[in-house]
Short mmCIF file of C-alpha atoms in Angstrom, two decimals:
data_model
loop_
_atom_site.label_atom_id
_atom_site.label_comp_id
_atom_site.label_asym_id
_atom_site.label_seq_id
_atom_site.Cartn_x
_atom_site.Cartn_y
_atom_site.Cartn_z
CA UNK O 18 87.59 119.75 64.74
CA UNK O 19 89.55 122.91 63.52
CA UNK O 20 89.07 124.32 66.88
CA UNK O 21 92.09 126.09 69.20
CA UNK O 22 92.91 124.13 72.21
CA UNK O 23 95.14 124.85 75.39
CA UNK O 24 97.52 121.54 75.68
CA UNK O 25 99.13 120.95 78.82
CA UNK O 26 101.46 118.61 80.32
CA UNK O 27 102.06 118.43 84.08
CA UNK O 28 104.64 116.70 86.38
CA UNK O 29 102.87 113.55 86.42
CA UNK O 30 103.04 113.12 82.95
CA UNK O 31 99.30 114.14 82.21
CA UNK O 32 98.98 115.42 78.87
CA UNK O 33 95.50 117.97 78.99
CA UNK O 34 94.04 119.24 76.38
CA UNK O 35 91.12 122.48 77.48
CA UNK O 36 88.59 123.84 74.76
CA UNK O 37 88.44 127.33 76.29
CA UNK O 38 84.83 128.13 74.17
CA UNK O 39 83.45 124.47 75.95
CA UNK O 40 85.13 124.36 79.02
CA UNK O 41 85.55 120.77 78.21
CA UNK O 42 88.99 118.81 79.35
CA UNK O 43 90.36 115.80 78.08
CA UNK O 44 93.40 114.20 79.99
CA UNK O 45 95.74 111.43 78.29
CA UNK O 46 98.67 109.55 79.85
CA UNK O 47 100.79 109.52 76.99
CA UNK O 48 103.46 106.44 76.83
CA UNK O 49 106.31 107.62 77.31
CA UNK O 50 108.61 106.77 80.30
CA UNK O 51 108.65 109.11 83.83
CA UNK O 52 111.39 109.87 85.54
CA UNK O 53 111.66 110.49 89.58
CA UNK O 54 109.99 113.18 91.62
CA UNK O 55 112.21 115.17 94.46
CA UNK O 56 110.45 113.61 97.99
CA UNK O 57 108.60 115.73 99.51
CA UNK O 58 107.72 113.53 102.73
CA UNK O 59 109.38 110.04 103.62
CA UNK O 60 108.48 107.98 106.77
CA UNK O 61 108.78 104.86 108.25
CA UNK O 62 105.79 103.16 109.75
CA UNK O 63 106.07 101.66 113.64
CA UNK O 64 107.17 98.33 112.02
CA UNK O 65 110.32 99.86 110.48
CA UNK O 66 109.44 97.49 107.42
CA UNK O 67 107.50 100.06 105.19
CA UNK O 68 108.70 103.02 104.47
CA UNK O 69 106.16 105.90 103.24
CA UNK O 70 107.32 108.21 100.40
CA UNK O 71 105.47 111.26 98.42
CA UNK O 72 106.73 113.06 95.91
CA UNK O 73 107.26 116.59 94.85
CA UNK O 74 104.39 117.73 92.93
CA UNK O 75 102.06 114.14 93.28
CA UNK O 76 102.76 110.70 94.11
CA UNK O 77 102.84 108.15 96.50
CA UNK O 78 105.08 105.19 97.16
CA UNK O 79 105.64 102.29 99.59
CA UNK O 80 108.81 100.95 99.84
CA UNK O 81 109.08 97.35 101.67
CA UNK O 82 112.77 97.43 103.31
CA UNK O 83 112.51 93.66 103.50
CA UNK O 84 111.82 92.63 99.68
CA UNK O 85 114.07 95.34 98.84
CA UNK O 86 110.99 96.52 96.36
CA UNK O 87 108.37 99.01 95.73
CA UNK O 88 105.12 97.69 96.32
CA UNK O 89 102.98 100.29 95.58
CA UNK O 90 103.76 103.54 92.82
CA UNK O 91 100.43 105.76 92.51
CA UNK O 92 99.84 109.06 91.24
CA UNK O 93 96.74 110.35 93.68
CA UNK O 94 96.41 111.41 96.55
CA UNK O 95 98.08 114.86 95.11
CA UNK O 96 101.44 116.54 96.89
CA UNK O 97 101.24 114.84 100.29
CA UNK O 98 103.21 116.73 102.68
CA UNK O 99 103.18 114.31 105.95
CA UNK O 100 102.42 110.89 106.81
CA UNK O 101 101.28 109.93 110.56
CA UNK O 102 100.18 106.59 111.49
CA UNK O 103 97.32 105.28 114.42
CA UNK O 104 95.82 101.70 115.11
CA UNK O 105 96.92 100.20 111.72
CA UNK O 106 96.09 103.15 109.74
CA UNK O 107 98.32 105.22 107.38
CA UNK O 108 97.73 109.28 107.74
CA UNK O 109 98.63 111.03 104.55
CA UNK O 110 98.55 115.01 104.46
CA UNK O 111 97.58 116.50 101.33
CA UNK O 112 98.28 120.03 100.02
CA UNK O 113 95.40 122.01 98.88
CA UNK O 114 92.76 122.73 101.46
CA UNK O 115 94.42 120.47 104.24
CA UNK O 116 93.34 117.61 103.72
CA UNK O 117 93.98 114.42 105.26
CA UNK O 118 93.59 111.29 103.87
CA UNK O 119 93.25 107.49 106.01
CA UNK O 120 94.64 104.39 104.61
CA UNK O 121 94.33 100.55 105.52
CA UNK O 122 96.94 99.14 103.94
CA UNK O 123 95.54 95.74 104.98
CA UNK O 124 93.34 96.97 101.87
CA UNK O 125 93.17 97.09 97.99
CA UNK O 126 94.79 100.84 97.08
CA UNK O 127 91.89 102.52 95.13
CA UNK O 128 92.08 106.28 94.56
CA UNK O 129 89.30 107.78 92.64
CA UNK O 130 86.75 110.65 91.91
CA UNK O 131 84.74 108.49 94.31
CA UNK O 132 85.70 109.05 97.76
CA UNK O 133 83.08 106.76 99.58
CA UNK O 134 84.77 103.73 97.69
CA UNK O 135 88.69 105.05 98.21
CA UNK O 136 91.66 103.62 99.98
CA UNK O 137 92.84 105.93 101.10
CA UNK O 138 89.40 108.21 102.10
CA UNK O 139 89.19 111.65 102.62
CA UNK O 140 88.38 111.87 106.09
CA UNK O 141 89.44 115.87 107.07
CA UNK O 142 90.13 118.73 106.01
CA UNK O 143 91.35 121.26 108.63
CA UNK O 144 89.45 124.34 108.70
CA UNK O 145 90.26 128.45 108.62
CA UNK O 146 92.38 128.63 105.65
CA UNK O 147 94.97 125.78 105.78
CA UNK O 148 96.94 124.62 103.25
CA UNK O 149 99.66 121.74 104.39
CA UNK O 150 99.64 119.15 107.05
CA UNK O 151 102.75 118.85 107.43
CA UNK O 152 103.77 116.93 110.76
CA UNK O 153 102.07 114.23 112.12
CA UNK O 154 102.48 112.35 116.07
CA UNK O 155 100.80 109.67 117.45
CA UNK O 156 99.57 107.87 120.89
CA UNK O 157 96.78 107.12 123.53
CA UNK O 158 94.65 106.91 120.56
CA UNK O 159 94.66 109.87 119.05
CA UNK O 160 96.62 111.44 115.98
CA UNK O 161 97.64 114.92 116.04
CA UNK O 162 99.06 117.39 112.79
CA UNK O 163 100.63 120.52 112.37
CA UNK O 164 99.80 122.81 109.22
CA UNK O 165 101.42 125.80 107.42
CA UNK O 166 98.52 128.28 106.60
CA UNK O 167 97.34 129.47 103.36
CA UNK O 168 99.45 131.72 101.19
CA UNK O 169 99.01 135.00 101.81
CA UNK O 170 98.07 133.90 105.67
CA UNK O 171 99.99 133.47 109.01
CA UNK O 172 99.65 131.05 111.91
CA UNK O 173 99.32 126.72 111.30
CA UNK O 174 96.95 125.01 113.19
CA UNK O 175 97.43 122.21 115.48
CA UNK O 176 94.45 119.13 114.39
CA UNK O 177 93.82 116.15 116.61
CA UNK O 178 91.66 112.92 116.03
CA UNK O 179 89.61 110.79 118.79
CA UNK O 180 90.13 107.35 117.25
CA UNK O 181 87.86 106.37 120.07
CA UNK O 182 84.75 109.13 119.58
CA UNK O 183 85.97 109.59 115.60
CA UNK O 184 85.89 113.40 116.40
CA UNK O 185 88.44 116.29 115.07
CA UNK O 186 89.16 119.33 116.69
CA UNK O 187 91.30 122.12 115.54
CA UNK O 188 93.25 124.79 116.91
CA UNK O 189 94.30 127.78 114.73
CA UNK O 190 97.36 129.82 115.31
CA UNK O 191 98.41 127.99 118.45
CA UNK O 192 101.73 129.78 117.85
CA UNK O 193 100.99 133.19 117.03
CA UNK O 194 102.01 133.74 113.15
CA UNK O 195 104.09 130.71 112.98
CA UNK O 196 103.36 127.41 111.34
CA UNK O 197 103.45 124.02 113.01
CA UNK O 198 106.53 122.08 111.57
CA UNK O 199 107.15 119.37 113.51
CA UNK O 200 105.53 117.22 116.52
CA UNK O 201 106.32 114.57 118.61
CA UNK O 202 103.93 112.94 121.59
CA UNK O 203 105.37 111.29 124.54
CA UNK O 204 103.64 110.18 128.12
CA UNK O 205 100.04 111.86 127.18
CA UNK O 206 101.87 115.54 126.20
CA UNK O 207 102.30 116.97 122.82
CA UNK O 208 105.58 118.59 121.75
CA UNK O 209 105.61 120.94 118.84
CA UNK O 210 107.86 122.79 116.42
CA UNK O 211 107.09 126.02 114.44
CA UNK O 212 108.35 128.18 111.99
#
């Protein structure tokens, strides 16, 4: 309508146009043909037949090592950085706010603005100024992640689920100043990496 517009276009191959007097956005997948993301987080589930892979800025894939296929390519959730798996479920880290996502892949994928009706569901977000789950470790029913604080910040925390009571807890700066980059559980203890 004659009027200036900001336009746009992101890694994922959204094309946005923003009316700065409105406010008002408009997003359009134009057709033209994407090309690969770097991977940002790849892991196999305890099967060894699916393989879990995110991409550098968005994306998530599942690879099936058995039909030799992709059976799943989605843009949303957004950047994960980990994926940790408990009773079934897939774990997906998120950047932005920490947040972690749960996923039945026994279910329909369905990501949107929704989150009562997605799979995966926003289940967590760990508190005090967290920005990446990065690591995730598994067993006795209970999942546990690492982070890497908020820019600007210092010291990761260290998140664990009760599958059985559904309850988080969180620990910030378990390592003083350092982030939590990699865990592994074995025989009811928790072994941890930072940086």
């Amino acid at each position: 309508d004659g009027e200036q517009q900001l336009a746009m276009m992101d890694t994922r191959n959204e094309l946005v146009f923003f009316n700065p007097r409105t406010g008002e956005h408009e997003v359009i997948y134009p057709d033209v043909e994407m090309t690969g993301l770097d991977v940002q987080a790849l892991e196999s589930d305890p099967s060894g037949e699916k393989l879990y892979l995110s991409g550098y800025q968005g994306s998530i894939a599942i690879y099936d090592t058995k039909k030799q296929a992709f059976t799943l390519q989605e843009r949303d959730p957004h950047q994960i950085e980990g994926f940790g798996f408990l009773n079934n479920k897939v774990y997906m880290g998120a950047y932005g706010g920490a947040r972690i996502y749960e996923y039945d892949p026994k279910k329909d994928y369905l990501f949107t603005r929704n989150n009562e009706m997605n799979n995966p569901k926003l289940i967590y977000s760990v508190p005090t100024q967290q920005s990446r789950p990065f690591t995730f470790a598994s067993g006795d029913n209970h999942l546990f992640t690492g982070t890497i604080s908020d820019y600007g910040k210092l010291g990761g925390s260290f998140a664990a689920y009760d599958a059985k009571r559904k309850e988080w807890s969180s620990i910030e700066n378990i390592i003083e100043n350092q982030s939590i980059i990699g865990l592994a559980y074995k025989k009811g203890k928790v072994y941890g990496g930072s940086a």
